[in-house]
């Protein structure tokens, strides 16, 4: 039954969409209307996120770090082919602390209704995962996105359609399922997809799915997600629910350096977030989320968190973020609330 559903989804998506939505960290490539000479020049880009963390434990713990330190290049080699390459150089992300390739893919884009990308890039799953790291409303992604949409980046081939101006956006990818820097260890591949539709001028609904084999050909994993985004003038509200079951790769790690937790057979989580753009360049934000790593075991491991903070936009290149994270444990109370402060510079 699942295989039949996937076949229907693949056929339907081949006939939908107009352009493409980006699977990298920096947005769409120059449009077809851009001057051909400037469009074919390599574009250097990147951003730095310097951060201070303080944990209200006993005793308190504080540290300065780079949340992210990324540099990349993108461009076109001819009208139908583009390339995208990005390095992560922050020693605080990854298992070894060394710089490594995050995104590296080539895109064939002759047909505006469907672009094909081959290489390493984000899995097309979840609104928050698809949001570029420099555009996140809170400093950290939700717990459920970091824990269940893992690995967040992988090797594969994908079909992408739509952009910010179209009602429909879709992405469908066939991926290894093991993550970056790891050789695939089984012959089966993961199928991952996401589609969103702008129902009205202010409401967008979407869904994601993944079915794959994270360790062996005999043990599978299935993940489903639903999302919504509302924009009413300066008020923005978005939320997601993600459900996951089956096997998982314990070595894949969490998203953006998050420490992975032990998962049960079934797990889920959700968040809702609201922000408001004021005329003073300040954007207050509130976020509530929960994550249950094992639905069959009550209380133990269950997490809730509320984030209260603001973003201050010095200009389009410089942003200051301050978040207070109130962690809520239902089984054993732990003093682990955190204050995060970050300065981001894009170039």
PDB file of N, CA and C in Angstrom, residues 250-298:
ATOM      1  N   UNK A 250      21.718   5.650  14.845  1.00  0.00           N
ATOM      2  CA  UNK A 250      22.178   6.281  16.083  1.00  0.00           C
ATOM      3  C   UNK A 250      23.439   7.111  15.886  1.00  0.00           C
ATOM      4  N   UNK A 251      24.146   6.904  14.799  1.00  0.00           N
ATOM      5  CA  UNK A 251      25.377   7.649  14.542  1.00  0.00           C
ATOM      6  C   UNK A 251      25.137   8.902  13.706  1.00  0.00           C
ATOM      7  N   UNK A 252      23.890   9.132  13.272  1.00  0.00           N
ATOM      8  CA  UNK A 252      23.623  10.245  12.364  1.00  0.00           C
ATOM      9  C   UNK A 252      23.730  11.593  13.054  1.00  0.00           C
ATOM     10  N   UNK A 253      23.507  11.637  14.366  1.00  0.00           N
ATOM     11  CA  UNK A 253      23.571  12.902  15.092  1.00  0.00           C
ATOM     12  C   UNK A 253      22.305  13.712  14.913  1.00  0.00           C
ATOM     13  N   UNK A 254      22.192  14.781  15.722  1.00  0.00           N
ATOM     14  CA  UNK A 254      21.057  15.676  15.601  1.00  0.00           C
ATOM     15  C   UNK A 254      21.370  16.825  14.665  1.00  0.00           C
ATOM     16  N   UNK A 255      20.343  17.594  14.330  1.00  0.00           N
ATOM     17  CA  UNK A 255      20.532  18.710  13.428  1.00  0.00           C
ATOM     18  C   UNK A 255      21.359  19.821  14.047  1.00  0.00           C
ATOM     19  N   UNK A 256      22.241  20.428  13.220  1.00  0.00           N
ATOM     20  CA  UNK A 256      23.055  21.589  13.629  1.00  0.00           C
ATOM     21  C   UNK A 256      23.807  21.366  14.939  1.00  0.00           C
ATOM     22  N   UNK A 257      24.358  20.175  15.107  1.00  0.00           N
ATOM     23  CA  UNK A 257      25.177  19.896  16.268  1.00  0.00           C
ATOM     24  C   UNK A 257      24.422  19.482  17.508  1.00  0.00           C
ATOM     25  N   UNK A 258      23.090  19.313  17.435  1.00  0.00           N
ATOM     26  CA  UNK A 258      22.306  18.887  18.600  1.00  0.00           C
ATOM     27  C   UNK A 258      22.711  17.480  19.016  1.00  0.00           C
ATOM     28  N   UNK A 259      22.718  17.227  20.329  1.00  0.00           N
ATOM     29  CA  UNK A 259      23.059  15.907  20.848  1.00  0.00           C
ATOM     30  C   UNK A 259      21.880  14.970  20.670  1.00  0.00           C
ATOM     31  N   UNK A 260      22.044  13.863  19.918  1.00  0.00           N
ATOM     32  CA  UNK A 260      20.914  12.947  19.697  1.00  0.00           C
ATOM     33  C   UNK A 260      20.534  12.218  20.973  1.00  0.00           C
ATOM     34  N   UNK A 261      19.257  11.890  21.118  1.00  0.00           N
ATOM     35  CA  UNK A 261      18.768  11.159  22.273  1.00  0.00           C
ATOM     36  C   UNK A 261      18.327   9.770  21.827  1.00  0.00           C
ATOM     37  N   UNK A 262      18.199   8.852  22.779  1.00  0.00           N
ATOM     38  CA  UNK A 262      17.718   7.514  22.493  1.00  0.00           C
ATOM     39  C   UNK A 262      16.225   7.567  22.171  1.00  0.00           C
ATOM     40  N   UNK A 263      15.831   6.911  21.088  1.00  0.00           N
ATOM     41  CA  UNK A 263      14.451   6.949  20.630  1.00  0.00           C
ATOM     42  C   UNK A 263      13.779   5.597  20.806  1.00  0.00           C
ATOM     43  N   UNK A 264      12.477   5.635  21.091  1.00  0.00           N
ATOM     44  CA  UNK A 264      11.681   4.429  21.145  1.00  0.00           C
ATOM     45  C   UNK A 264      11.185   4.040  19.763  1.00  0.00           C
ATOM     46  N   UNK A 265      10.301   3.060  19.707  1.00  0.00           N
ATOM     47  CA  UNK A 265       9.775   2.600  18.428  1.00  0.00           C
ATOM     48  C   UNK A 265       8.925   3.672  17.758  1.00  0.00           C
ATOM     49  N   UNK A 266       8.184   4.456  18.551  1.00  0.00           N
ATOM     50  CA  UNK A 266       7.346   5.531  18.022  1.00  0.00           C
ATOM     51  C   UNK A 266       7.677   6.815  18.768  1.00  0.00           C
ATOM     52  N   UNK A 267       7.760   7.944  18.055  1.00  0.00           N
ATOM     53  CA  UNK A 267       8.116   9.223  18.675  1.00  0.00           C
ATOM     54  C   UNK A 267       7.463  10.357  17.890  1.00  0.00           C
ATOM     55  N   UNK A 268       7.234  11.474  18.578  1.00  0.00           N
ATOM     56  CA  UNK A 268       6.613  12.602  17.892  1.00  0.00           C
ATOM     57  C   UNK A 268       6.952  13.900  18.617  1.00  0.00           C
ATOM     58  N   UNK A 269       6.501  15.002  18.044  1.00  0.00           N
ATOM     59  CA  UNK A 269       6.721  16.311  18.637  1.00  0.00           C
ATOM     60  C   UNK A 269       6.083  17.379  17.781  1.00  0.00           C
ATOM     61  N   UNK A 270       6.003  18.579  18.340  1.00  0.00           N
ATOM     62  CA  UNK A 270       5.374  19.682  17.621  1.00  0.00           C
ATOM     63  C   UNK A 270       5.848  20.999  18.202  1.00  0.00           C
ATOM     64  N   UNK A 271       5.579  22.082  17.479  1.00  0.00           N
ATOM     65  CA  UNK A 271       5.839  23.423  17.994  1.00  0.00           C
ATOM     66  C   UNK A 271       4.857  24.394  17.362  1.00  0.00           C
ATOM     67  N   UNK A 272       4.667  25.526  18.015  1.00  0.00           N
ATOM     68  CA  UNK A 272       3.947  26.659  17.446  1.00  0.00           C
ATOM     69  C   UNK A 272       4.726  27.910  17.810  1.00  0.00           C
ATOM     70  N   UNK A 273       4.860  28.835  16.871  1.00  0.00           N
ATOM     71  CA  UNK A 273       5.715  30.007  17.071  1.00  0.00           C
ATOM     72  C   UNK A 273       5.033  31.238  16.484  1.00  0.00           C
ATOM     73  N   UNK A 274       5.135  32.342  17.211  1.00  0.00           N
ATOM     74  CA  UNK A 274       4.560  33.602  16.748  1.00  0.00           C
ATOM     75  C   UNK A 274       5.606  34.699  16.849  1.00  0.00           C
ATOM     76  N   UNK A 275       5.631  35.590  15.837  1.00  0.00           N
ATOM     77  CA  UNK A 275       6.539  36.739  15.852  1.00  0.00           C
ATOM     78  C   UNK A 275       5.804  37.942  15.266  1.00  0.00           C
ATOM     79  N   UNK A 276       6.328  39.120  15.589  1.00  0.00           N
ATOM     80  CA  UNK A 276       5.677  40.350  15.113  1.00  0.00           C
ATOM     81  C   UNK A 276       6.748  41.352  14.707  1.00  0.00           C
ATOM     82  N   UNK A 277       6.630  41.883  13.489  1.00  0.00           N
ATOM     83  CA  UNK A 277       7.591  42.859  12.971  1.00  0.00           C
ATOM     84  C   UNK A 277       7.143  44.270  13.347  1.00  0.00           C
ATOM     85  N   UNK A 278       7.884  44.917  14.221  1.00  0.00           N
ATOM     86  CA  UNK A 278       7.547  46.272  14.624  1.00  0.00           C
ATOM     87  C   UNK A 278       8.279  47.285  13.733  1.00  0.00           C
ATOM     88  N   UNK A 279       7.877  48.541  13.830  1.00  0.00           N
ATOM     89  CA  UNK A 279       8.510  49.595  13.033  1.00  0.00           C
ATOM     90  C   UNK A 279       9.865  50.012  13.586  1.00  0.00           C
ATOM     91  N   UNK A 280      10.243  49.461  14.734  1.00  0.00           N
ATOM     92  CA  UNK A 280      11.511  49.817  15.380  1.00  0.00           C
ATOM     93  C   UNK A 280      12.626  48.816  15.078  1.00  0.00           C
ATOM     94  N   UNK A 281      12.434  47.968  14.051  1.00  0.00           N
ATOM     95  CA  UNK A 281      13.400  46.944  13.644  1.00  0.00           C
ATOM     96  C   UNK A 281      13.543  45.827  14.673  1.00  0.00           C
ATOM     97  N   UNK A 282      12.622  45.782  15.637  1.00  0.00           N
ATOM     98  CA  UNK A 282      12.623  44.739  16.662  1.00  0.00           C
ATOM     99  C   UNK A 282      11.492  43.762  16.366  1.00  0.00           C
ATOM    100  N   UNK A 283      11.806  42.477  16.464  1.00  0.00           N
ATOM    101  CA  UNK A 283      10.831  41.428  16.204  1.00  0.00           C
ATOM    102  C   UNK A 283      10.721  40.532  17.438  1.00  0.00           C
ATOM    103  N   UNK A 284       9.732  40.748  18.313  1.00  0.00           N
ATOM    104  CA  UNK A 284       9.541  39.837  19.445  1.00  0.00           C
ATOM    105  C   UNK A 284       9.057  38.479  18.957  1.00  0.00           C
ATOM    106  N   UNK A 285       9.413  37.414  19.691  1.00  0.00           N
ATOM    107  CA  UNK A 285       9.058  36.062  19.274  1.00  0.00           C
ATOM    108  C   UNK A 285       8.734  35.208  20.501  1.00  0.00           C
ATOM    109  N   UNK A 286       7.738  34.339  20.347  1.00  0.00           N
ATOM    110  CA  UNK A 286       7.387  33.359  21.379  1.00  0.00           C
ATOM    111  C   UNK A 286       7.201  32.011  20.699  1.00  0.00           C
ATOM    112  N   UNK A 287       7.727  30.979  21.344  1.00  0.00           N
ATOM    113  CA  UNK A 287       7.647  29.635  20.785  1.00  0.00           C
ATOM    114  C   UNK A 287       7.383  28.624  21.890  1.00  0.00           C
ATOM    115  N   UNK A 288       6.437  27.732  21.640  1.00  0.00           N
ATOM    116  CA  UNK A 288       6.179  26.605  22.557  1.00  0.00           C
ATOM    117  C   UNK A 288       6.359  25.314  21.773  1.00  0.00           C
ATOM    118  N   UNK A 289       6.989  24.333  22.405  1.00  0.00           N
ATOM    119  CA  UNK A 289       7.234  23.068  21.724  1.00  0.00           C
ATOM    120  C   UNK A 289       7.262  21.903  22.700  1.00  0.00           C
ATOM    121  N   UNK A 290       7.026  20.723  22.158  1.00  0.00           N
ATOM    122  CA  UNK A 290       7.200  19.505  22.955  1.00  0.00           C
ATOM    123  C   UNK A 290       7.838  18.437  22.086  1.00  0.00           C
ATOM    124  N   UNK A 291       8.483  17.473  22.744  1.00  0.00           N
ATOM    125  CA  UNK A 291       9.111  16.361  22.048  1.00  0.00           C
ATOM    126  C   UNK A 291       9.005  15.122  22.918  1.00  0.00           C
ATOM    127  N   UNK A 292       8.479  14.033  22.356  1.00  0.00           N
ATOM    128  CA  UNK A 292       8.344  12.762  23.065  1.00  0.00           C
ATOM    129  C   UNK A 292       9.168  11.714  22.326  1.00  0.00           C
ATOM    130  N   UNK A 293      10.324  11.321  22.873  1.00  0.00           N
ATOM    131  CA  UNK A 293      11.201  10.374  22.168  1.00  0.00           C
ATOM    132  C   UNK A 293      10.691   8.940  22.181  1.00  0.00           C
ATOM    133  N   UNK A 294       9.699   8.644  23.040  1.00  0.00           N
ATOM    134  CA  UNK A 294       9.154   7.288  23.119  1.00  0.00           C
ATOM    135  C   UNK A 294       7.698   7.385  23.561  1.00  0.00           C
ATOM    136  N   UNK A 295       6.790   7.329  22.585  1.00  0.00           N
ATOM    137  CA  UNK A 295       5.376   7.494  22.880  1.00  0.00           C
ATOM    138  C   UNK A 295       4.860   6.404  23.815  1.00  0.00           C
ATOM    139  N   UNK A 296       5.440   5.211  23.727  1.00  0.00           N
ATOM    140  CA  UNK A 296       4.959   4.081  24.527  1.00  0.00           C
ATOM    141  C   UNK A 296       5.402   4.139  25.984  1.00  0.00           C
ATOM    142  N   UNK A 297       6.344   5.005  26.328  1.00  0.00           N
ATOM    143  CA  UNK A 297       6.804   5.160  27.709  1.00  0.00           C
ATOM    144  C   UNK A 297       6.373   6.533  28.201  1.00  0.00           C
ATOM    145  N   UNK A 298       5.508   6.585  29.189  1.00  0.00           N
ATOM    146  CA  UNK A 298       4.964   7.849  29.661  1.00  0.00           C
ATOM    147  C   UNK A 298       5.983   8.619  30.499  1.00  0.00           C
TER     148      UNK A 298
END
